[in-house]
Amino acid sequence: MNQYKWNTSETLRELLCELVSWDSQTLTDGERTFSSKLKMKLEQLRYFQEHPQQLTLHDAGLGRSTLTALYRHPDAVETVVLISHFDTVQTEEYGVLEPLAYHPEELTKKLHEFKHELPLAARVDLESGDYLFGRGTMDMKMGLALHMQLIEKASIEQWPINLLLTAVPDEEVNSAGMRAAVKALVRLRDEYRLTYKLFLNSEPSFSQGPTDTKEYIYSGTIGKIMPAALFYGKETHVGEPLKGMTANYIASFLTQRMEWNEKFRETDLGESTPLPVSLQQKDLKFQYSTQTPYRAAALYNVFLFKRTAADVMDVFEEVAREAMTACNESYQAICEREQVKGIGEVRVLRYEQLLAHAEDKLGAAEVDRLRAQVLAHDEWDDREKSLRIVDDLMIQCQELAPAAVLLYAPPYYPAVNSSHDPFIQEAVRLVQETARSFDISLEQIHYFNGICDLSYVNYDDSANGWTSFERNTPVWGETYSIPFEEMGELKAPVLNVGPFGKDAHQKTERLHVESAFKEMPVLLETLIQKLFCKKIDVA
Ligand SMILES: [Zn+2]
């Protein structure tokens, strides 16, 4: 019995607290060093001492890496990929308790002294003793700890299945870790002749409202894409407002029509995508002056179920055309009232059209030079770079102004859904049945609404709608890319089963102790054993 390191509730809880204590906020040193610490931890298992080559780090950019750990049974080809992310969001909101954010046991104790400052629901949960608080407990180091427990158990008991633990950085920002993992998964599949049968993520089960204590299993994940626009008007002095057109004026028409626009709502299997909102709208003036702002940008968030990047760009263009028609009409009326000629009509074009025009006019080499100049600004993120590339091209192509140029800004998470897969239906039934033995009602949700890395597997897009993303994303192939072709090769259904928790990304993030340390280990083991290891008897 002693050969197991993480097979009891107590040892699993200690493992979780250790993983949490390796503070690994996205884009910090902790995120960079986490995967090597995790590798050392897994090297403690005898299986990986005997098979060190099956424990691998894969470069994920910016000094970060994805870790894969492969347990292989000599007679098995069927493989379950266990996906988790190890980065966490920031901790400023903990205030004076911030030093304890990554120490769940201490934090949970200390919180009793501050409980009057907690929202009621969190205070009740704290007093119940049923929850462990801390950054990353729920989202999602517990999922990783559960996968480590599974791989340990499978390797000691020699389950007749292959398990490929895949732990990635950067899920909370750009998913660079998972996008790097996709290529590694294709390589490992070929190298070890694996057949992927299931992509199992263990993101936590999110409550659907403040009083919701139901637990969920997810047979897909929602997608997210960010249409953006660069508005180019005409500069003038504030004393002569009718000689120009501010970009803010143009932008206001589109933003007005994008927010809550039901044309972007998708409904599938009784679920609906949340409506779009703007994430940013700003002019591109670097400092105050009495010159009017004639360049502005806006960024919108759109959720997806079935639509591809091409579908969304079509809807976005339709909305932008309506918006600019309204803008032009309103501007025309003002010109008539003021008896001026005006500066002309605002046109709508896609980034790919602007690019073609610029290459025609300036030559491909000059366009490349302009792009490279923007890309050299390391202090700008991918969104800023995207907008600045369009801005620079428009400055060189002012004959197109006034204009609204439509583009995509990273990141893009395609939606994926396996609800119709008979294997997943069986898996859901099985997990629900096992949950019932714990007196838990586990409900199925078709699209995980928290955004997760499952977006990058089992990609299905026969119409190649992704090429619209490629053509309209200015930083594509430079600082951002998505391995769509490899994603299409990773054909296996997806499922998310994880522990119950509340308030991810808040200072009251907490994990349900029973769910995490008692129920989930049984649920996950039963799922794997019953679906894949029917040949052996479980002791
Ligand atoms: Zn997460």
Coordinates of C-alpha atoms and ligand atoms in Angstrom, one line a residue:
M1 CA 0.0 0.0 0.0
N2 CA 2.9 2.3 0.8
Q3 CA 4.0 2.4 -2.7
Y4 CA 1.2 4.9 -3.6
K5 CA 2.1 8.5 -3.0
W6 CA -1.2 10.2 -3.8
N7 CA -3.8 7.6 -3.3
T8 CA -5.6 8.8 -0.1
S9 CA -7.6 12.0 0.5
E10 CA -4.9 13.3 2.8
T11 CA -2.0 12.7 0.4
L12 CA -4.0 14.1 -2.5
R13 CA -4.8 17.2 -0.5
E14 CA -1.1 17.6 0.3
L15 CA -0.2 17.2 -3.3
L16 CA -2.8 19.9 -4.3
C17 CA -1.4 22.3 -1.7
E18 CA 2.1 21.7 -3.0
L19 CA 1.1 22.4 -6.6
V20 CA -0.7 25.5 -5.5
S21 CA 2.3 26.7 -3.5
W22 CA 4.3 26.8 -6.7
D23 CA 2.9 30.2 -7.5
S24 CA 2.4 30.1 -11.3
Q25 CA 0.6 33.2 -12.4
T26 CA 0.5 33.6 -16.1
L27 CA 3.5 35.4 -17.6
T28 CA 5.6 35.2 -14.4
D29 CA 8.7 33.3 -13.4
G30 CA 6.6 30.9 -11.5
E31 CA 4.8 29.9 -14.6
R32 CA 8.2 29.3 -16.4
T33 CA 9.6 27.1 -13.6
F34 CA 6.4 25.1 -12.9
S35 CA 6.8 22.5 -15.5
S36 CA 10.3 21.5 -14.4
K37 CA 9.1 21.2 -10.8
L38 CA 6.2 19.1 -12.0
K39 CA 8.6 16.9 -14.0
M40 CA 10.7 16.3 -10.9
K41 CA 7.6 15.4 -8.9
L42 CA 6.5 12.8 -11.5
E43 CA 10.1 11.5 -11.6
Q44 CA 9.4 10.3 -8.1
L45 CA 7.1 7.7 -9.5
R46 CA 8.9 4.4 -10.2
Y47 CA 7.3 4.1 -13.6
F48 CA 8.9 7.3 -14.8
Q49 CA 12.2 6.3 -13.3
E50 CA 12.0 3.2 -15.5
H51 CA 10.7 5.2 -18.5
P52 CA 12.3 8.6 -18.3
Q53 CA 11.9 9.3 -22.0
Q54 CA 8.2 9.3 -21.6
L55 CA 8.3 12.4 -19.4
T56 CA 8.9 15.4 -21.8
L57 CA 9.0 19.2 -21.8
H58 CA 7.8 20.9 -24.9
D59 CA 8.7 24.6 -25.6
A60 CA 5.7 26.8 -25.4
G61 CA 7.4 30.2 -26.0
L62 CA 8.6 32.9 -23.6
G63 CA 10.6 30.4 -21.5
R64 CA 7.5 28.3 -20.7
S65 CA 6.9 24.7 -21.4
T66 CA 4.2 22.1 -21.6
L67 CA 4.8 18.8 -19.8
T68 CA 3.6 15.4 -21.2
A69 CA 3.8 12.2 -19.1
L70 CA 2.9 9.0 -20.9
Y71 CA 1.9 5.9 -19.1
R72 CA 1.8 3.0 -21.6
H73 CA 0.6 -0.5 -21.2
P74 CA 2.5 -2.9 -23.5
D75 CA -0.7 -4.3 -25.1
A76 CA -2.7 -1.1 -25.3
V77 CA -3.1 1.3 -28.2
E78 CA -6.1 3.2 -26.9
T79 CA -5.1 6.4 -25.2
V80 CA -6.8 8.9 -23.0
V81 CA -5.3 12.4 -23.0
L82 CA -5.6 14.1 -19.6
I83 CA -5.5 17.8 -20.1
S84 CA -4.9 20.5 -17.5
H85 CA -3.4 24.0 -17.2
F86 CA -1.1 25.0 -14.4
D87 CA -1.1 28.8 -14.8
T88 CA -3.4 30.9 -12.6
V89 CA -4.8 34.4 -12.7
Q90 CA -3.4 37.3 -10.5
T91 CA -3.8 37.7 -6.7
E92 CA -3.9 41.5 -6.1
E93 CA -7.5 41.2 -4.9
Y94 CA -6.5 39.3 -1.8
G95 CA -5.2 42.6 -0.4
V96 CA -3.4 42.0 3.0
L97 CA -3.9 38.2 2.6
E98 CA -2.1 38.1 -0.7
P99 CA 1.0 36.4 0.7
L100 CA -1.3 33.5 1.7
A101 CA -3.1 33.2 -1.6
Y102 CA -1.0 30.3 -2.7
H103 CA -1.1 28.5 0.7
P104 CA -4.6 27.1 0.9
E105 CA -4.5 25.6 4.5
E106 CA -3.1 28.8 6.0
L107 CA -5.4 31.0 4.0
T108 CA -8.5 29.1 4.9
K109 CA -7.6 29.3 8.6
K110 CA -6.7 33.0 8.5
L111 CA -9.8 33.9 6.6
H112 CA -11.8 33.3 9.8
E113 CA -10.3 36.5 11.2
F114 CA -11.5 38.3 8.1
K115 CA -14.9 36.6 7.6
H116 CA -16.9 39.8 8.1
E117 CA -15.3 41.1 4.9
L118 CA -16.5 38.1 2.8
P119 CA -19.7 38.0 0.8
L120 CA -22.4 36.0 2.7
A121 CA -22.2 32.9 0.6
A122 CA -18.4 32.7 1.0
R123 CA -18.7 33.2 4.7
V124 CA -21.2 30.4 5.1
D125 CA -19.0 28.1 3.1
L126 CA -15.9 29.1 5.2
E127 CA -17.8 28.4 8.4
S128 CA -19.0 25.0 7.1
G129 CA -15.4 23.8 6.8
D130 CA -16.4 22.2 3.5
Y131 CA -14.1 24.4 1.4
L132 CA -10.5 25.0 0.8
F133 CA -9.7 28.6 -0.3
G134 CA -6.8 29.7 -2.5
R135 CA -5.7 30.8 -5.9
G136 CA -5.6 27.9 -8.3
T137 CA -7.2 25.4 -5.9
M138 CA -10.3 25.2 -8.1
D139 CA -9.0 26.6 -11.4
M140 CA -7.3 24.2 -11.9
K141 CA -4.5 22.6 -9.9
M142 CA -7.0 20.2 -8.5
G143 CA -7.6 18.8 -11.9
L144 CA -3.9 18.4 -12.4
A145 CA -3.5 16.6 -9.0
L146 CA -6.3 14.2 -9.9
H147 CA -4.6 13.4 -13.2
M148 CA -1.3 12.7 -11.3
Q149 CA -3.2 10.4 -9.0
L150 CA -4.7 8.6 -11.9
I151 CA -1.4 8.1 -13.7
E152 CA 0.3 6.9 -10.5
K153 CA -2.5 4.4 -9.9
A154 CA -2.6 3.2 -13.5
S155 CA 1.1 2.7 -13.6
I156 CA 1.3 0.8 -10.4
E157 CA -1.7 -1.4 -11.1
Q158 CA -0.8 -1.7 -14.8
W159 CA -4.2 -0.7 -16.2
P160 CA -4.5 -1.9 -19.8
I161 CA -4.7 1.6 -21.3
N162 CA -2.4 4.4 -22.2
L163 CA -2.7 7.7 -20.3
L164 CA -1.1 10.8 -21.6
L165 CA -1.0 13.6 -19.0
T166 CA -0.7 17.0 -20.6
A167 CA -0.1 20.0 -18.4
V168 CA 0.1 23.4 -20.1
P169 CA 0.9 27.0 -19.2
D170 CA -0.9 30.2 -20.5
E171 CA -4.5 29.0 -20.5
E172 CA -5.6 32.1 -18.8
V173 CA -4.2 34.5 -21.4
N174 CA -3.4 33.1 -24.9
S175 CA -3.3 29.3 -24.6
A176 CA 0.2 29.3 -26.1
G177 CA 0.8 26.1 -24.0
M178 CA -2.1 24.2 -25.5
R179 CA -1.3 25.4 -29.0
A180 CA 2.2 24.0 -28.5
A181 CA 0.9 20.8 -27.0
V182 CA -1.2 20.1 -30.1
K183 CA 1.9 19.6 -32.2
A184 CA 3.5 17.5 -29.4
L185 CA 0.4 15.3 -29.2
V186 CA 0.6 14.6 -33.0
R187 CA 4.3 13.7 -32.7
L188 CA 3.8 11.5 -29.7
R189 CA 0.9 9.7 -31.4
D190 CA 3.1 8.8 -34.3
E191 CA 6.2 8.0 -32.2
Y192 CA 4.4 5.6 -29.9
R193 CA 1.6 4.5 -32.3
L194 CA -1.1 5.8 -30.0
T195 CA -4.8 5.9 -30.8
Y196 CA -6.4 8.8 -29.0
K197 CA -9.9 7.8 -27.8
L198 CA -10.7 10.7 -25.5
F199 CA -9.6 14.2 -24.5
L200 CA -10.4 14.5 -20.9
N201 CA -10.1 17.9 -19.2
S202 CA -10.7 18.4 -15.5
E203 CA -11.5 22.1 -15.3
P204 CA -13.8 22.7 -12.3
S205 CA -17.5 22.4 -12.4
F206 CA -18.8 26.0 -12.3
S207 CA -21.9 26.9 -10.3
Q208 CA -24.5 28.6 -12.6
G209 CA -25.6 31.1 -10.1
P210 CA -24.9 32.3 -6.5
T211 CA -27.2 29.6 -4.9
D212 CA -26.5 26.8 -7.4
T213 CA -24.8 23.8 -5.8
K214 CA -25.4 21.4 -8.6
E215 CA -22.4 19.8 -10.2
Y216 CA -21.8 19.5 -14.0
I217 CA -20.2 17.4 -16.6
Y218 CA -19.4 19.1 -19.9
S219 CA -19.5 17.4 -23.3
G220 CA -18.1 20.3 -25.2
T221 CA -16.7 23.8 -24.8
I222 CA -17.9 27.2 -26.0
G223 CA -15.7 29.1 -28.5
K224 CA -14.7 32.7 -28.5
I225 CA -13.4 35.1 -31.2
M226 CA -12.6 38.7 -31.2
P227 CA -13.7 40.8 -34.2
A228 CA -12.1 44.2 -34.1
A229 CA -12.2 47.4 -36.2
L230 CA -9.8 50.2 -37.0
F231 CA -11.6 53.5 -37.7
Y232 CA -9.9 56.0 -39.9
G233 CA -11.5 59.4 -40.2
K234 CA -10.0 62.8 -41.2
E235 CA -8.1 65.0 -39.0
T236 CA -8.9 68.7 -38.4
H237 CA -8.5 71.4 -35.7
V238 CA -11.2 71.6 -33.0
G239 CA -11.9 75.2 -34.3
E240 CA -12.9 73.8 -37.7
P241 CA -14.8 70.6 -36.8
L242 CA -16.7 70.4 -40.1
K243 CA -13.4 70.0 -42.0
G244 CA -12.8 66.5 -40.7
M245 CA -14.5 63.5 -39.1
T246 CA -13.4 62.0 -35.8
A247 CA -12.8 58.3 -35.6
N248 CA -14.8 58.4 -32.4
Y249 CA -17.9 59.4 -34.3
I250 CA -17.5 56.5 -36.7
A251 CA -16.7 54.0 -33.9
S252 CA -19.8 54.9 -31.9
F253 CA -22.1 53.7 -34.7
L254 CA -20.5 50.2 -34.8
T255 CA -20.1 49.8 -31.0
Q256 CA -23.7 50.8 -30.6
R257 CA -24.7 48.0 -33.0
M258 CA -22.3 45.3 -31.7
E259 CA -23.2 45.4 -28.1
W260 CA -25.9 42.8 -27.3
N261 CA -26.5 42.2 -31.0
E262 CA -28.6 39.0 -31.3
K263 CA -27.3 38.3 -34.7
F264 CA -24.3 36.8 -32.9
R265 CA -26.4 34.6 -30.6
E266 CA -26.2 30.9 -31.4
T267 CA -28.4 28.3 -29.9
D268 CA -27.7 24.6 -29.9
L269 CA -28.9 21.7 -27.8
G270 CA -31.0 24.1 -25.7
E271 CA -28.1 26.3 -24.8
S272 CA -27.3 29.8 -26.0
T273 CA -24.1 31.8 -26.4
P274 CA -23.9 35.0 -24.3
L275 CA -24.4 38.1 -26.4
P276 CA -21.4 40.1 -27.6
V277 CA -20.0 43.1 -25.8
S278 CA -17.2 45.5 -26.5
L279 CA -13.9 44.8 -24.7
Q280 CA -12.2 48.0 -25.7
Q281 CA -12.8 51.2 -27.6
K282 CA -10.1 53.9 -27.8
D283 CA -8.7 56.5 -30.0
L284 CA -5.1 56.1 -31.1
K285 CA -3.8 59.5 -30.1
F286 CA -0.7 59.2 -28.1
Q287 CA -1.1 62.5 -26.2
Y288 CA -3.6 65.3 -25.8
S289 CA -3.7 68.0 -28.5
T290 CA -6.3 70.1 -30.2
Q291 CA -6.0 68.0 -33.3
T292 CA -9.0 65.8 -33.5
P293 CA -8.6 62.0 -33.0
Y294 CA -8.9 60.6 -36.5
R295 CA -7.9 57.0 -35.7
A296 CA -9.7 54.8 -33.2
A297 CA -10.1 51.1 -32.6
A298 CA -12.6 48.8 -31.0
L299 CA -12.4 45.2 -29.9
Y300 CA -15.5 43.0 -29.4
N301 CA -16.0 39.7 -27.8
V302 CA -18.1 37.1 -29.6
F303 CA -18.9 33.6 -28.3
L304 CA -19.4 30.6 -30.7
F305 CA -21.0 27.2 -30.8
K306 CA -21.0 26.1 -34.4
R307 CA -19.9 29.1 -36.4
T308 CA -16.4 29.3 -37.9
A309 CA -14.3 32.4 -38.2
A310 CA -15.6 32.9 -41.8
D311 CA -19.2 32.8 -40.6
V312 CA -18.6 35.4 -37.9
M313 CA -16.7 37.7 -40.3
D314 CA -19.7 37.6 -42.6
V315 CA -22.1 38.6 -39.8
F316 CA -19.6 41.2 -38.5
E317 CA -19.3 42.8 -42.0
E318 CA -23.1 42.9 -42.3
V319 CA -23.4 44.7 -39.0
A320 CA -20.5 47.0 -39.9
R321 CA -22.2 47.9 -43.2
E322 CA -25.5 48.7 -41.5
A323 CA -23.6 50.8 -39.0
M324 CA -21.7 52.7 -41.6
T325 CA -24.9 53.3 -43.6
A326 CA -26.4 54.8 -40.5
C327 CA -23.2 56.8 -39.9
N328 CA -23.2 58.1 -43.5
E329 CA -26.8 59.1 -43.4
S330 CA -26.5 60.9 -40.1
Y331 CA -23.3 62.7 -41.3
Q332 CA -25.1 63.6 -44.6
A333 CA -27.9 65.2 -42.6
I334 CA -25.4 67.3 -40.6
C335 CA -23.6 68.4 -43.8
E336 CA -27.0 69.6 -45.3
R337 CA -27.9 71.4 -42.1
E338 CA -24.5 73.1 -42.0
Q339 CA -24.3 73.7 -45.8
V340 CA -21.0 72.0 -46.2
K341 CA -19.8 69.4 -48.7
G342 CA -18.4 66.9 -46.3
I343 CA -15.5 64.6 -46.5
G344 CA -17.2 61.7 -48.2
E345 CA -18.7 58.3 -47.1
V346 CA -17.1 55.9 -44.7
R347 CA -16.4 52.7 -46.4
V348 CA -16.2 49.2 -44.9
L349 CA -13.4 46.8 -45.8
R350 CA -11.7 43.7 -44.4
Y351 CA -8.1 43.6 -43.4
E352 CA -7.4 41.2 -46.3
Q353 CA -8.7 43.8 -48.7
L354 CA -6.6 46.6 -47.2
L355 CA -3.6 44.3 -47.3
A356 CA -4.1 43.6 -51.0
H357 CA -4.5 47.3 -51.7
A358 CA -1.4 48.2 -49.8
E359 CA 0.7 45.5 -51.5
D360 CA -0.5 46.8 -54.9
K361 CA 0.3 50.3 -54.0
L362 CA 3.5 50.0 -51.9
G363 CA 4.9 46.6 -52.9
A364 CA 5.0 43.5 -50.7
A365 CA 8.5 44.3 -49.4
E366 CA 7.4 47.7 -48.1
V367 CA 4.3 46.2 -46.5
D368 CA 6.5 43.6 -44.8
R369 CA 8.8 46.3 -43.5
L370 CA 5.8 48.2 -42.0
R371 CA 4.5 45.1 -40.3
A372 CA 8.0 44.2 -39.0
Q373 CA 8.3 47.7 -37.5
V374 CA 5.2 47.1 -35.4
L375 CA 6.0 43.6 -34.5
A376 CA 9.4 44.7 -33.1
H377 CA 7.5 46.5 -30.3
D378 CA 7.7 43.8 -27.6
E379 CA 5.9 46.0 -25.1
W380 CA 2.7 45.7 -27.2
D381 CA 0.6 42.6 -26.8
D382 CA -1.0 40.8 -29.8
R383 CA -4.1 43.0 -29.8
E384 CA -2.2 46.2 -29.8
K385 CA 0.1 44.9 -32.5
S386 CA -2.8 43.9 -34.7
L387 CA -4.4 47.3 -34.4
R388 CA -1.1 49.2 -35.0
I389 CA -0.4 47.2 -38.2
V390 CA -3.8 48.2 -39.6
D391 CA -3.2 51.7 -38.5
D392 CA 0.2 51.9 -40.2
L393 CA -1.2 50.5 -43.5
M394 CA -4.1 53.0 -43.4
I395 CA -1.7 55.9 -42.9
Q396 CA 0.0 54.8 -46.2
C397 CA -3.3 54.3 -47.9
Q398 CA -5.3 57.4 -47.0
E399 CA -7.2 57.3 -50.3
L400 CA -9.3 54.6 -48.7
A401 CA -10.4 56.9 -45.8
P402 CA -12.7 57.5 -44.2
A403 CA -13.0 53.8 -43.5
A404 CA -13.8 51.1 -41.0
V405 CA -11.3 48.2 -41.4
L406 CA -12.5 44.9 -40.0
L407 CA -10.0 42.4 -38.5
Y408 CA -9.5 39.7 -36.0
A409 CA -7.4 40.0 -32.8
P410 CA -6.1 37.0 -30.9
P411 CA -6.9 34.8 -29.2
Y412 CA -9.4 32.6 -30.9
Y413 CA -10.9 29.6 -29.2
P414 CA -13.0 27.4 -31.6
A415 CA -16.0 25.7 -30.1
V416 CA -16.0 21.9 -29.8
N417 CA -18.8 19.6 -28.9
S418 CA -19.1 15.8 -28.6
S419 CA -22.6 15.5 -27.2
H420 CA -23.8 13.3 -30.2
D421 CA -20.9 10.9 -29.8
P422 CA -22.3 7.5 -28.5
F423 CA -19.0 7.0 -26.6
I424 CA -19.5 10.3 -24.8
Q425 CA -23.2 9.6 -24.1
E426 CA -22.1 6.3 -22.4
A427 CA -19.4 8.2 -20.5
V428 CA -21.8 10.8 -19.2
R429 CA -24.3 8.1 -18.2
L430 CA -21.6 6.3 -16.3
V431 CA -20.2 9.3 -14.5
Q432 CA -23.8 10.4 -13.5
E433 CA -24.5 6.9 -12.2
T434 CA -21.3 6.9 -10.1
A435 CA -22.1 10.4 -8.8
R436 CA -25.5 9.1 -7.7
S437 CA -23.8 6.7 -5.3
F438 CA -22.4 9.8 -3.6
D439 CA -25.9 11.4 -3.6
I440 CA -24.8 14.0 -6.1
S441 CA -26.9 15.0 -9.0
L442 CA -24.5 15.6 -11.9
E443 CA -26.1 17.5 -14.8
Q444 CA -24.8 17.6 -18.4
I445 CA -23.9 20.9 -20.0
H446 CA -23.1 20.8 -23.7
Y447 CA -20.8 23.7 -23.9
F448 CA -18.4 24.5 -21.0
N449 CA -18.9 28.2 -20.6
G450 CA -15.5 29.1 -18.9
I451 CA -13.3 28.8 -22.1
C452 CA -10.8 26.0 -22.0
D453 CA -8.0 24.3 -23.8
L454 CA -10.3 21.6 -25.3
S455 CA -11.0 24.2 -28.0
Y456 CA -7.7 23.1 -29.6
V457 CA -8.5 19.4 -30.2
N458 CA -11.0 17.5 -32.4
Y459 CA -11.2 20.4 -34.8
D460 CA -13.8 19.9 -37.5
D461 CA -14.1 22.5 -40.2
S462 CA -14.6 20.9 -43.6
A463 CA -15.3 24.3 -45.2
N464 CA -11.9 25.7 -44.0
G465 CA -13.6 28.6 -42.3
W466 CA -10.4 29.1 -40.3
T467 CA -8.7 30.6 -43.4
S468 CA -10.8 33.7 -42.9
F469 CA -9.1 34.1 -39.5
E470 CA -5.7 33.6 -41.0
R471 CA -6.3 36.2 -43.7
N472 CA -7.8 38.8 -41.4
T473 CA -5.4 38.5 -38.4
P474 CA -2.6 41.0 -38.9
V475 CA -0.2 39.2 -36.5
W476 CA -0.9 35.7 -38.0
G477 CA 2.2 33.6 -38.5
E478 CA 4.3 36.1 -36.6
T479 CA 3.4 36.4 -32.9
Y480 CA 0.2 34.3 -33.1
S481 CA -0.9 31.2 -34.9
I482 CA -3.2 28.2 -34.3
P483 CA -2.2 24.8 -35.6
F484 CA -5.6 24.1 -37.3
E485 CA -4.3 21.3 -39.4
E486 CA -2.8 19.4 -36.5
M487 CA -5.9 20.1 -34.5
G488 CA -7.9 18.4 -37.2
E489 CA -5.7 15.3 -36.8
L490 CA -6.5 15.0 -33.1
K491 CA -9.8 13.3 -33.8
A492 CA -11.4 12.0 -30.6
P493 CA -14.3 13.2 -28.5
V494 CA -13.9 15.7 -25.6
L495 CA -15.2 15.6 -22.1
N496 CA -14.7 17.8 -19.1
V497 CA -15.2 16.3 -15.6
G498 CA -13.7 18.2 -12.7
P499 CA -14.2 19.1 -9.0
F500 CA -16.8 21.4 -7.7
G501 CA -15.8 24.9 -6.7
K502 CA -16.9 28.5 -6.6
D503 CA -15.8 32.0 -7.5
A504 CA -12.9 31.2 -9.9
H505 CA -10.8 34.3 -10.5
Q506 CA -12.1 35.9 -7.4
K507 CA -10.4 36.2 -3.9
T508 CA -13.1 33.8 -2.7
E509 CA -12.0 31.0 -5.1
R510 CA -12.6 27.8 -3.2
L511 CA -12.7 24.1 -3.8
H512 CA -15.3 21.7 -2.3
V513 CA -13.3 19.3 -0.2
E514 CA -15.6 16.2 -0.5
S515 CA -15.9 16.7 -4.2
A516 CA -12.2 17.1 -4.8
F517 CA -10.6 14.5 -2.5
K518 CA -13.4 11.8 -2.2
E519 CA -15.7 11.9 -5.1
M520 CA -13.6 12.9 -8.1
P521 CA -11.0 10.2 -7.6
V522 CA -13.7 7.6 -7.8
L523 CA -15.6 9.2 -10.6
L524 CA -12.5 9.5 -12.8
E525 CA -11.1 6.1 -12.0
T526 CA -14.5 4.5 -12.7
L527 CA -14.8 6.4 -16.0
I528 CA -11.4 5.1 -17.3
Q529 CA -11.8 1.6 -15.9
K530 CA -15.3 0.9 -17.1
L531 CA -14.8 2.5 -20.6
F532 CA -11.3 1.2 -21.3
C533 CA -10.2 -1.5 -19.0
K534 CA -13.1 -3.9 -19.1
K535 CA -10.7 -6.8 -19.3
I536 CA -9.4 -6.5 -15.8
D537 CA -11.0 -6.8 -12.5
V538 CA -10.7 -3.9 -10.2
A539 CA -9.6 -4.9 -6.7
Ligands
ZN1 ZN -9.2 27.0 -15.8

